[in-house]
Each structure stands twice: as C-alpha cells, then as structure tokens.
C-alpha cells in the first residue's frame, strides 16, 4: 500500500539568495531572479531545492555518484563494489536510472523518485521602516501556510495595513507610506511557534493588501553590482560591470514536500541506525525513510547554500523548526462520515 504524506517547511534566508532566470534581461538589473508569472513575486524553484538536497544527501552518505545522471557506478561504501542503486537511500528517494544488459542489448530502466519538492514561496518579507525592520505579508498567505490571523478586517482599503503591535501613526514600507488600520494577532503552527527566529519577528509583522504585496517586495529586493576581474592584471575588466538582484537575508518562505512512496522498499541498512555504510555517523541523524533523506539534504543548504553567487556569500537557507506533517489517509479518515469506509 502506497504511503502519501505532505510536509510544509518554514524556511529563512540567512544570506541573500539569487536563483537566476539565465542570461541577461532588459530592466533595472542585468541578472534577474525567478518570479511567479502571475504575481511577479520572487520564488525559489522546487527544482533548485530538489537538486541541492540530492547532492548534499549523496555527500552525507559518502556516495557522491548517487547525485549523478546515471547511477550504475554507485558503489557500496562498505564493500567497495558497485551496488544496486535501489539499495542506496539517496537513489531510492530522488530517483535513478539502472542499465541492464541482456545479450548484446542494453536496457535502461528509469525509476522516479518518491518525494516531490515544490516551489518555496515568499511568506514574510523584510522591509526597512521608521519603526525599524518589519516583515511584510498578507492575511491570505499566512492562512494558506497554516498560520492563525485574528482581528483582521474582512474589507480594508488598499493603502491601509494592519500590524502586530500597538501603533496609530502612518508607517513607511521603504519608500511607500501607508495608514495603520488596526492591530492583529498572528500565531504560528505548533512546530514553529516556539522557534527563536519566529518569536523575534512576531511583533514586527505588517499585513498589506494582496494587490500591494508584489509592489512592496519588488521595490525592496537586494540589488548588487559586480565586475569581472582580469586574472593577469588584477584590475577590473573594461565593460564587465553588471548588476543582479536577490531575495534579501531574513526572508521567510514556505515550501511543501509530498511523499509518494509507491514502492515501499526503502533500503533498511546502516543509515537506519544513523550511520553510513563506512560506519561514520550521519550528521542529521538516522534515515528511516525518504523524508529523512530529504530533510538531511535540505539542512545542509544552511551550510553550503543553493543557487548562484555562492562564492560571493549568497545562498544559505535555514529550516525553522520541524515541518508540519499531514498524512493523506488520516486526513481522509477524519473527513469520512461515520459508517462509511474508504475504498482501498
């Protein structure tokens, strides 16, 4: 029987993050970042998180070839021989290709991964104000991420905001001046509410109208200017000046992960006891299933980063607390009327 679980992660950028669109674009910067087509709000693509998590998990398990395009040469670290990639927890989690020879013919079989990593969306965006740094969000975004928002008016003017502290005077969000229309209370889900990073900003949240959110975010992105250096002279290359934008430090995002373990054959080896096959301890604890492998890879992003400009101090993202988890079958049972069974 397949296992279906959904986890929602709360993430915080500890450095600026640049996930580029590729190439140069006309606009205020040369290298722009990935955005949602409809809202134009920046995001971190799930493909970037998935690729980084796989690469880091393969390094943690000491089988770096498990992150490659072909897994036929993945070795068993304990016996120093090529192993079935289906017995490698990283390959099992993220998918693999296996080549089998039958006479003179070679057949390639693709096994898809059992975890789906979705885009990370901006939840709370840091902005300078005369009241100090504040984190801008919307009622809709917070509630969709599982937060409770109390005392928020149903209808409010576009130029009016709500805040989580006592204030009646107008407030600036960067260059934009807005009216304060009341005080609201924002409560995080249980796995996140006691985290220090959340408690630090809880009383500094500003809720704006959804139509204003994109304008506030895009007007306050971090923009850097860099220049290519001539390795022979050590001076700047002529005409090599370029600008690029990034999601700033201390931005909170949410990302969802779905487990679709249709095979139910996760390899039970030394990783289940918190060790690699060489006997070395796994830094992020035991791997008892694909979600543990993914979490270990995501946690390494706090150390090694994701996206471009990594050598310039960009890319690190921290996981805040533990992910909020839902089990599909348990959720179905909770919504099932009494006396009615769920078909298997």
mmCIF file of C-alpha atoms in Angstrom:
data_model
loop_
_atom_site.group_PDB
_atom_site.id
_atom_site.type_symbol
_atom_site.label_atom_id
_atom_site.label_comp_id
_atom_site.label_asym_id
_atom_site.label_seq_id
_atom_site.Cartn_x
_atom_site.Cartn_y
_atom_site.Cartn_z
ATOM 1 C CA UNK A 1 0.000 0.000 0.000
ATOM 2 C CA UNK A 2 1.443 3.344 -1.039
ATOM 3 C CA UNK A 3 2.239 5.974 1.584
ATOM 4 C CA UNK A 4 1.200 9.571 0.977
ATOM 5 C CA UNK A 5 2.390 12.320 3.308
ATOM 6 C CA UNK A 6 2.707 16.073 2.952
ATOM 7 C CA UNK A 7 5.149 18.255 4.852
ATOM 8 C CA UNK A 8 5.287 22.038 4.937
ATOM 9 C CA UNK A 9 8.666 23.623 5.722
ATOM 10 C CA UNK A 10 9.227 27.096 7.105
ATOM 11 C CA UNK A 11 12.493 28.459 5.733
ATOM 12 C CA UNK A 12 14.517 31.599 6.410
ATOM 13 C CA UNK A 13 17.258 33.005 4.225
ATOM 14 C CA UNK A 14 20.440 33.619 6.217
ATOM 15 C CA UNK A 15 22.152 35.137 3.160
ATOM 16 C CA UNK A 16 20.799 36.838 0.056
ATOM 17 C CA UNK A 17 19.594 34.185 -2.410
ATOM 18 C CA UNK A 18 19.961 34.511 -6.176
ATOM 19 C CA UNK A 19 18.174 31.951 -8.357
ATOM 20 C CA UNK A 20 18.678 33.436 -11.805
ATOM 21 C CA UNK A 21 16.485 33.186 -14.865
ATOM 22 C CA UNK A 22 19.521 32.637 -17.093
ATOM 23 C CA UNK A 23 21.170 35.251 -19.279
ATOM 24 C CA UNK A 24 20.630 38.980 -19.297
ATOM 25 C CA UNK A 25 17.273 40.745 -19.246
ATOM 26 C CA UNK A 26 16.204 44.287 -20.017
ATOM 27 C CA UNK A 27 15.171 46.078 -16.850
ATOM 28 C CA UNK A 28 16.605 47.669 -13.754
ATOM 29 C CA UNK A 29 19.179 44.867 -13.331
ATOM 30 C CA UNK A 30 21.146 42.699 -15.748
ATOM 31 C CA UNK A 31 20.558 39.367 -13.981
ATOM 32 C CA UNK A 32 17.024 38.982 -12.625
ATOM 33 C CA UNK A 33 15.683 36.257 -10.341
ATOM 34 C CA UNK A 34 12.874 33.737 -10.840
ATOM 35 C CA UNK A 35 9.353 35.063 -10.250
ATOM 36 C CA UNK A 36 5.792 33.809 -10.260
ATOM 37 C CA UNK A 37 4.297 34.633 -13.690
ATOM 38 C CA UNK A 38 1.010 35.939 -12.300
ATOM 39 C CA UNK A 39 2.028 37.891 -9.207
ATOM 40 C CA UNK A 40 5.656 38.674 -10.140
ATOM 41 C CA UNK A 41 6.648 37.772 -6.579
ATOM 42 C CA UNK A 42 10.087 36.078 -6.423
ATOM 43 C CA UNK A 43 10.280 32.399 -5.522
ATOM 44 C CA UNK A 44 12.809 29.595 -5.106
ATOM 45 C CA UNK A 45 12.032 26.843 -7.626
ATOM 46 C CA UNK A 46 11.454 23.359 -6.289
ATOM 47 C CA UNK A 47 13.974 22.068 -8.834
ATOM 48 C CA UNK A 48 16.708 24.117 -7.160
ATOM 49 C CA UNK A 49 15.834 22.771 -3.699
ATOM 50 C CA UNK A 50 15.486 19.208 -5.032
ATOM 51 C CA UNK A 51 18.846 19.268 -6.816
ATOM 52 C CA UNK A 52 20.735 20.776 -3.891
ATOM 53 C CA UNK A 53 19.131 18.382 -1.381
ATOM 54 C CA UNK A 54 20.033 15.353 -3.515
ATOM 55 C CA UNK A 55 23.622 16.475 -3.997
ATOM 56 C CA UNK A 56 24.151 17.169 -0.293
ATOM 57 C CA UNK A 57 22.437 13.948 0.819
ATOM 58 C CA UNK A 58 24.708 11.952 -1.530
ATOM 59 C CA UNK A 59 27.745 13.637 0.019
ATOM 60 C CA UNK A 60 26.497 12.940 3.541
ATOM 61 C CA UNK A 61 26.035 9.266 2.685
ATOM 62 C CA UNK A 62 29.514 9.232 1.097
ATOM 63 C CA UNK A 63 28.232 8.073 -2.296
ATOM 64 C CA UNK A 64 28.579 11.252 -4.415
ATOM 65 C CA UNK A 65 27.837 9.372 -7.651
ATOM 66 C CA UNK A 66 24.274 8.891 -6.387
ATOM 67 C CA UNK A 67 23.710 12.530 -7.361
ATOM 68 C CA UNK A 68 24.832 11.977 -10.977
ATOM 69 C CA UNK A 69 22.805 11.412 -14.127
ATOM 70 C CA UNK A 70 23.495 7.665 -14.221
ATOM 71 C CA UNK A 71 23.644 5.600 -11.039
ATOM 72 C CA UNK A 72 25.137 2.396 -12.462
ATOM 73 C CA UNK A 73 28.504 3.176 -10.896
ATOM 74 C CA UNK A 74 27.237 3.908 -7.398
ATOM 75 C CA UNK A 75 29.424 1.925 -5.034
ATOM 76 C CA UNK A 76 28.604 0.298 -1.733
ATOM 77 C CA UNK A 77 30.902 2.292 0.596
ATOM 78 C CA UNK A 78 31.247 -0.629 2.976
ATOM 79 C CA UNK A 79 32.305 -3.247 0.424
ATOM 80 C CA UNK A 80 33.876 -1.011 -2.242
ATOM 81 C CA UNK A 81 31.871 -2.535 -5.067
ATOM 82 C CA UNK A 82 29.084 -1.407 -7.361
ATOM 83 C CA UNK A 83 25.699 -1.835 -5.710
ATOM 84 C CA UNK A 84 22.136 -1.935 -6.925
ATOM 85 C CA UNK A 85 21.088 1.765 -6.926
ATOM 86 C CA UNK A 86 17.740 0.710 -5.476
ATOM 87 C CA UNK A 87 19.626 -0.201 -2.288
ATOM 88 C CA UNK A 88 21.061 3.298 -1.958
ATOM 89 C CA UNK A 89 18.776 5.544 0.158
ATOM 90 C CA UNK A 90 19.632 8.641 -1.892
ATOM 91 C CA UNK A 91 18.848 6.968 -5.223
ATOM 92 C CA UNK A 92 15.654 5.469 -3.825
ATOM 93 C CA UNK A 93 14.473 8.846 -2.546
ATOM 94 C CA UNK A 94 15.272 11.016 -5.558
ATOM 95 C CA UNK A 95 15.078 8.503 -8.412
ATOM 96 C CA UNK A 96 17.663 6.688 -10.514
ATOM 97 C CA UNK A 97 18.478 5.051 -13.838
ATOM 98 C CA UNK A 98 19.530 1.414 -13.991
ATOM 99 C CA UNK A 99 21.116 -0.167 -17.066
ATOM 100 C CA UNK A 100 20.767 -3.917 -17.586
ATOM 101 C CA UNK A 101 22.455 -5.967 -20.284
ATOM 102 C CA UNK A 102 20.595 -8.759 -21.992
ATOM 103 C CA UNK A 103 22.926 -10.360 -24.501
ATOM 104 C CA UNK A 104 24.179 -7.633 -26.820
ATOM 105 C CA UNK A 105 21.372 -5.244 -25.919
ATOM 106 C CA UNK A 106 21.443 -2.732 -23.097
ATOM 107 C CA UNK A 107 18.167 -1.725 -21.491
ATOM 108 C CA UNK A 108 17.790 1.424 -19.375
ATOM 109 C CA UNK A 109 15.064 1.488 -16.744
ATOM 110 C CA UNK A 110 14.094 4.752 -15.064
ATOM 111 C CA UNK A 111 12.781 4.759 -11.501
ATOM 112 C CA UNK A 112 11.227 8.058 -10.453
ATOM 113 C CA UNK A 113 11.833 9.482 -7.018
ATOM 114 C CA UNK A 114 9.328 9.151 -4.189
ATOM 115 C CA UNK A 115 9.499 12.756 -2.937
ATOM 116 C CA UNK A 116 8.078 15.778 -4.742
ATOM 117 C CA UNK A 117 9.623 19.127 -3.796
ATOM 118 C CA UNK A 118 7.532 22.169 -4.677
ATOM 119 C CA UNK A 119 8.466 25.831 -5.050
ATOM 120 C CA UNK A 120 9.278 27.894 -1.958
ATOM 121 C CA UNK A 121 7.054 30.985 -1.824
ATOM 122 C CA UNK A 122 7.720 34.237 -0.002
ATOM 123 C CA UNK A 123 5.720 34.420 3.229
ATOM 124 C CA UNK A 124 7.262 37.254 5.255
ATOM 125 C CA UNK A 125 9.459 39.816 3.535
ATOM 126 C CA UNK A 126 11.814 42.156 5.485
ATOM 127 C CA UNK A 127 11.445 45.874 4.770
ATOM 128 C CA UNK A 128 13.020 48.969 6.328
ATOM 129 C CA UNK A 129 10.711 51.397 8.120
ATOM 130 C CA UNK A 130 10.969 54.275 10.572
ATOM 131 C CA UNK A 131 9.763 51.813 13.228
ATOM 132 C CA UNK A 132 12.743 49.580 12.472
ATOM 133 C CA UNK A 133 12.794 46.421 10.351
ATOM 134 C CA UNK A 134 9.352 44.938 9.728
ATOM 135 C CA UNK A 135 8.214 41.791 7.924
ATOM 136 C CA UNK A 136 5.503 42.262 5.316
ATOM 137 C CA UNK A 137 2.931 39.608 4.448
ATOM 138 C CA UNK A 138 -0.779 39.228 3.672
ATOM 139 C CA UNK A 139 -3.640 37.581 5.533
ATOM 140 C CA UNK A 140 -4.167 35.144 2.649
ATOM 141 C CA UNK A 141 -0.554 33.997 2.510
ATOM 142 C CA UNK A 142 -0.318 33.438 6.253
ATOM 143 C CA UNK A 143 -3.565 31.486 6.484
ATOM 144 C CA UNK A 144 -2.651 29.346 3.485
ATOM 145 C CA UNK A 145 0.598 28.436 5.255
ATOM 146 C CA UNK A 146 -1.303 27.339 8.380
ATOM 147 C CA UNK A 147 -0.951 30.482 10.499
ATOM 148 C CA UNK A 148 -3.832 31.896 12.544
ATOM 149 C CA UNK A 149 -4.630 35.564 11.950
ATOM 150 C CA UNK A 150 -7.033 37.115 14.439
ATOM 151 C CA UNK A 151 -8.794 40.514 14.344
ATOM 152 C CA UNK A 152 -8.036 41.087 10.661
ATOM 153 C CA UNK A 153 -10.805 43.155 8.988
ATOM 154 C CA UNK A 154 -12.571 41.480 6.082
ATOM 155 C CA UNK A 155 -12.546 44.595 3.937
ATOM 156 C CA UNK A 156 -9.863 47.244 4.087
ATOM 157 C CA UNK A 157 -8.506 49.957 1.857
ATOM 158 C CA UNK A 158 -5.514 49.112 -0.333
ATOM 159 C CA UNK A 159 -3.424 51.822 1.333
ATOM 160 C CA UNK A 160 -4.235 50.643 4.866
ATOM 161 C CA UNK A 161 -2.220 47.979 6.716
ATOM 162 C CA UNK A 162 -2.572 46.016 9.943
ATOM 163 C CA UNK A 163 0.295 45.493 12.364
ATOM 164 C CA UNK A 164 1.035 43.112 15.243
ATOM 165 C CA UNK A 165 1.983 45.864 17.713
ATOM 166 C CA UNK A 166 0.269 48.975 19.020
ATOM 167 C CA UNK A 167 0.566 51.818 16.506
ATOM 168 C CA UNK A 168 -1.776 54.504 15.184
ATOM 169 C CA UNK A 169 0.581 56.735 13.179
ATOM 170 C CA UNK A 170 1.224 56.159 9.459
ATOM 171 C CA UNK A 171 4.064 53.769 8.638
ATOM 172 C CA UNK A 172 6.538 53.709 5.768
ATOM 173 C CA UNK A 173 7.472 50.479 3.990
ATOM 174 C CA UNK A 174 10.640 51.526 2.253
ATOM 175 C CA UNK A 175 9.570 54.475 0.090
ATOM 176 C CA UNK A 176 5.831 53.728 0.453
ATOM 177 C CA UNK A 177 3.775 55.469 3.160
ATOM 178 C CA UNK A 178 0.633 53.660 4.376
ATOM 179 C CA UNK A 179 -2.052 54.133 7.023
ATOM 180 C CA UNK A 180 -2.277 51.773 10.007
ATOM 181 C CA UNK A 181 -5.781 50.371 10.345
ATOM 182 C CA UNK A 182 -5.556 48.260 13.467
ATOM 183 C CA UNK A 183 -3.712 45.606 15.431
ATOM 184 C CA UNK A 184 -3.887 41.893 14.624
ATOM 185 C CA UNK A 185 -2.551 38.745 16.241
ATOM 186 C CA UNK A 186 -0.587 36.205 14.208
ATOM 187 C CA UNK A 187 0.013 32.733 15.667
ATOM 188 C CA UNK A 188 2.290 30.160 14.053
ATOM 189 C CA UNK A 189 1.568 26.405 13.893
ATOM 190 C CA UNK A 190 2.830 24.394 16.873
ATOM 191 C CA UNK A 191 6.101 23.131 15.304
ATOM 192 C CA UNK A 192 7.198 26.739 14.633
ATOM 193 C CA UNK A 193 5.702 28.936 17.363
ATOM 194 C CA UNK A 194 8.487 28.362 19.924
ATOM 195 C CA UNK A 195 11.326 28.917 17.456
ATOM 196 C CA UNK A 196 13.525 31.902 18.302
ATOM 197 C CA UNK A 197 13.596 33.149 14.701
ATOM 198 C CA UNK A 198 9.801 33.321 14.640
ATOM 199 C CA UNK A 199 9.472 34.871 18.086
ATOM 200 C CA UNK A 200 11.939 37.591 17.090
ATOM 201 C CA UNK A 201 9.707 38.887 14.290
ATOM 202 C CA UNK A 202 6.254 38.027 15.662
ATOM 203 C CA UNK A 203 5.668 41.553 16.982
ATOM 204 C CA UNK A 204 7.071 43.232 13.864
ATOM 205 C CA UNK A 205 4.672 41.974 11.165
ATOM 206 C CA UNK A 206 2.785 44.231 8.757
ATOM 207 C CA UNK A 207 -0.136 42.825 6.771
ATOM 208 C CA UNK A 208 -0.801 44.585 3.481
ATOM 209 C CA UNK A 209 -3.469 44.136 0.827
ATOM 210 C CA UNK A 210 -2.684 41.279 -1.574
ATOM 211 C CA UNK A 211 -2.573 43.694 -4.515
ATOM 212 C CA UNK A 212 0.175 45.707 -2.785
ATOM 213 C CA UNK A 213 2.386 42.815 -1.723
ATOM 214 C CA UNK A 214 4.176 42.367 -5.060
ATOM 215 C CA UNK A 215 4.973 46.082 -5.265
ATOM 216 C CA UNK A 216 6.461 46.137 -1.773
ATOM 217 C CA UNK A 217 8.565 43.020 -2.391
ATOM 218 C CA UNK A 218 9.927 44.020 -5.798
ATOM 219 C CA UNK A 219 10.762 47.537 -4.609
ATOM 220 C CA UNK A 220 12.870 46.230 -1.722
ATOM 221 C CA UNK A 221 14.845 43.380 -3.248
ATOM 222 C CA UNK A 222 18.590 43.440 -2.712
ATOM 223 C CA UNK A 223 20.491 44.695 -5.758
ATOM 224 C CA UNK A 224 24.242 44.145 -6.051
ATOM 225 C CA UNK A 225 26.793 45.451 -8.529
ATOM 226 C CA UNK A 226 29.794 43.325 -9.501
ATOM 227 C CA UNK A 227 32.593 43.461 -12.015
ATOM 228 C CA UNK A 228 34.731 40.793 -13.630
ATOM 229 C CA UNK A 229 38.430 40.871 -12.707
ATOM 230 C CA UNK A 230 41.232 40.329 -15.192
ATOM 231 C CA UNK A 231 43.288 37.467 -13.685
ATOM 232 C CA UNK A 232 46.510 38.752 -15.270
ATOM 233 C CA UNK A 233 46.326 42.381 -14.217
ATOM 234 C CA UNK A 234 44.149 42.041 -11.116
ATOM 235 C CA UNK A 235 42.131 45.029 -12.314
ATOM 236 C CA UNK A 236 38.540 45.288 -13.441
ATOM 237 C CA UNK A 237 37.717 44.163 -16.968
ATOM 238 C CA UNK A 238 36.588 47.016 -19.193
ATOM 239 C CA UNK A 239 32.833 46.905 -19.807
ATOM 240 C CA UNK A 240 32.370 43.959 -17.432
ATOM 241 C CA UNK A 241 30.231 45.739 -14.858
ATOM 242 C CA UNK A 242 26.889 44.001 -14.175
ATOM 243 C CA UNK A 243 24.067 44.131 -11.638
ATOM 244 C CA UNK A 244 21.931 41.375 -10.170
ATOM 245 C CA UNK A 245 19.112 41.084 -7.667
ATOM 246 C CA UNK A 246 18.492 38.678 -4.805
ATOM 247 C CA UNK A 247 15.950 37.756 -2.151
ATOM 248 C CA UNK A 248 17.324 39.524 0.957
ATOM 249 C CA UNK A 249 18.524 37.998 4.178
ATOM 250 C CA UNK A 250 15.865 37.180 6.832
ATOM 251 C CA UNK A 251 13.104 36.490 4.296
ATOM 252 C CA UNK A 252 10.713 33.733 5.420
ATOM 253 C CA UNK A 253 9.400 31.269 2.850
ATOM 254 C CA UNK A 254 7.248 28.152 2.895
ATOM 255 C CA UNK A 255 7.747 25.076 0.751
ATOM 256 C CA UNK A 256 5.747 21.866 0.541
ATOM 257 C CA UNK A 257 7.061 18.327 0.112
ATOM 258 C CA UNK A 258 4.894 15.342 -0.799
ATOM 259 C CA UNK A 259 5.918 11.726 -0.199
ATOM 260 C CA UNK A 260 4.564 9.288 -2.787
ATOM 261 C CA UNK A 261 6.245 6.053 -1.716
ATOM 262 C CA UNK A 262 4.597 3.724 -4.170
ATOM 263 C CA UNK A 263 7.355 1.088 -3.937
ATOM 264 C CA UNK A 264 7.514 0.661 -0.144
ATOM 265 C CA UNK A 265 11.054 -0.738 -0.413
ATOM 266 C CA UNK A 266 13.198 1.868 1.303
ATOM 267 C CA UNK A 267 16.575 0.183 1.976
ATOM 268 C CA UNK A 268 16.934 -0.712 5.644
ATOM 269 C CA UNK A 269 20.699 -0.611 6.132
ATOM 270 C CA UNK A 270 23.112 1.228 8.377
ATOM 271 C CA UNK A 271 21.521 4.568 7.567
ATOM 272 C CA UNK A 272 18.575 3.487 9.730
ATOM 273 C CA UNK A 273 20.898 3.444 12.730
ATOM 274 C CA UNK A 274 22.341 6.849 11.904
ATOM 275 C CA UNK A 275 25.496 5.615 10.160
ATOM 276 C CA UNK A 276 26.843 5.414 6.638
ATOM 277 C CA UNK A 277 27.973 2.066 5.271
ATOM 278 C CA UNK A 278 31.504 3.032 6.302
ATOM 279 C CA UNK A 279 30.362 3.299 9.909
ATOM 280 C CA UNK A 280 30.626 7.095 10.029
ATOM 281 C CA UNK A 281 27.749 8.907 11.798
ATOM 282 C CA UNK A 282 25.230 10.790 9.703
ATOM 283 C CA UNK A 283 25.269 14.465 10.794
ATOM 284 C CA UNK A 284 21.476 14.810 10.647
ATOM 285 C CA UNK A 285 20.504 11.597 12.432
ATOM 286 C CA UNK A 286 19.072 8.276 11.284
ATOM 287 C CA UNK A 287 17.393 7.857 7.912
ATOM 288 C CA UNK A 288 14.310 5.727 8.466
ATOM 289 C CA UNK A 289 12.572 6.817 5.286
ATOM 290 C CA UNK A 290 12.759 9.078 2.221
ATOM 291 C CA UNK A 291 11.586 12.162 4.123
ATOM 292 C CA UNK A 292 14.574 11.815 6.477
ATOM 293 C CA UNK A 293 16.934 11.722 3.489
ATOM 294 C CA UNK A 294 15.351 14.846 2.042
ATOM 295 C CA UNK A 295 15.444 16.709 5.359
ATOM 296 C CA UNK A 296 19.142 15.914 5.788
ATOM 297 C CA UNK A 297 19.874 17.339 2.340
ATOM 298 C CA UNK A 298 17.783 20.458 2.962
ATOM 299 C CA UNK A 299 19.517 21.107 6.282
ATOM 300 C CA UNK A 300 22.877 21.185 4.510
ATOM 301 C CA UNK A 301 21.659 24.184 2.493
ATOM 302 C CA UNK A 302 22.137 26.197 5.695
ATOM 303 C CA UNK A 303 25.864 25.411 5.376
ATOM 304 C CA UNK A 304 26.514 25.158 1.635
ATOM 305 C CA UNK A 305 23.753 27.224 0.052
ATOM 306 C CA UNK A 306 21.654 26.997 -3.105
ATOM 307 C CA UNK A 307 21.575 28.996 -6.325
ATOM 308 C CA UNK A 308 24.148 31.304 -7.838
ATOM 309 C CA UNK A 309 26.810 33.634 -6.426
ATOM 310 C CA UNK A 310 27.711 31.092 -3.740
ATOM 311 C CA UNK A 311 31.346 32.203 -3.617
ATOM 312 C CA UNK A 312 30.168 35.774 -3.017
ATOM 313 C CA UNK A 313 28.304 34.992 0.183
ATOM 314 C CA UNK A 314 24.923 34.063 -1.289
ATOM 315 C CA UNK A 315 22.539 31.140 -0.981
ATOM 316 C CA UNK A 316 22.249 29.858 2.590
ATOM 317 C CA UNK A 317 18.753 28.980 3.844
ATOM 318 C CA UNK A 318 17.855 27.625 7.297
ATOM 319 C CA UNK A 319 14.963 25.359 8.252
ATOM 320 C CA UNK A 320 12.895 26.915 11.057
ATOM 321 C CA UNK A 321 11.639 24.269 13.472
ATOM 322 C CA UNK A 322 10.263 20.964 12.256
ATOM 323 C CA UNK A 323 7.999 20.592 9.224
ATOM 324 C CA UNK A 324 4.246 20.451 9.663
ATOM 325 C CA UNK A 325 3.151 16.987 8.513
ATOM 326 C CA UNK A 326 -0.141 15.616 7.206
ATOM 327 C CA UNK A 327 -0.967 12.006 6.351
ATOM 328 C CA UNK A 328 -3.383 11.661 3.440
ATOM 329 C CA UNK A 329 -5.134 8.567 4.787
ATOM 330 C CA UNK A 330 -5.501 10.038 8.269
ATOM 331 C CA UNK A 331 -6.951 13.205 6.730
ATOM 332 C CA UNK A 332 -9.384 11.145 4.665
ATOM 333 C CA UNK A 333 -10.494 9.221 7.741
ATOM 334 C CA UNK A 334 -11.094 12.451 9.674
ATOM 335 C CA UNK A 335 -13.419 13.706 6.907
ATOM 336 C CA UNK A 336 -15.165 10.359 6.405
ATOM 337 C CA UNK A 337 -18.788 10.171 7.652
ATOM 338 C CA UNK A 338 -19.448 7.528 10.257
ATOM 339 C CA UNK A 339 -20.405 4.137 8.880
ATOM 340 C CA UNK A 340 -18.709 4.766 5.523
ATOM 341 C CA UNK A 341 -15.439 3.074 4.662
ATOM 342 C CA UNK A 342 -12.659 4.387 2.472
ATOM 343 C CA UNK A 343 -12.109 2.163 -0.541
ATOM 344 C CA UNK A 344 -8.580 0.784 -0.750
#
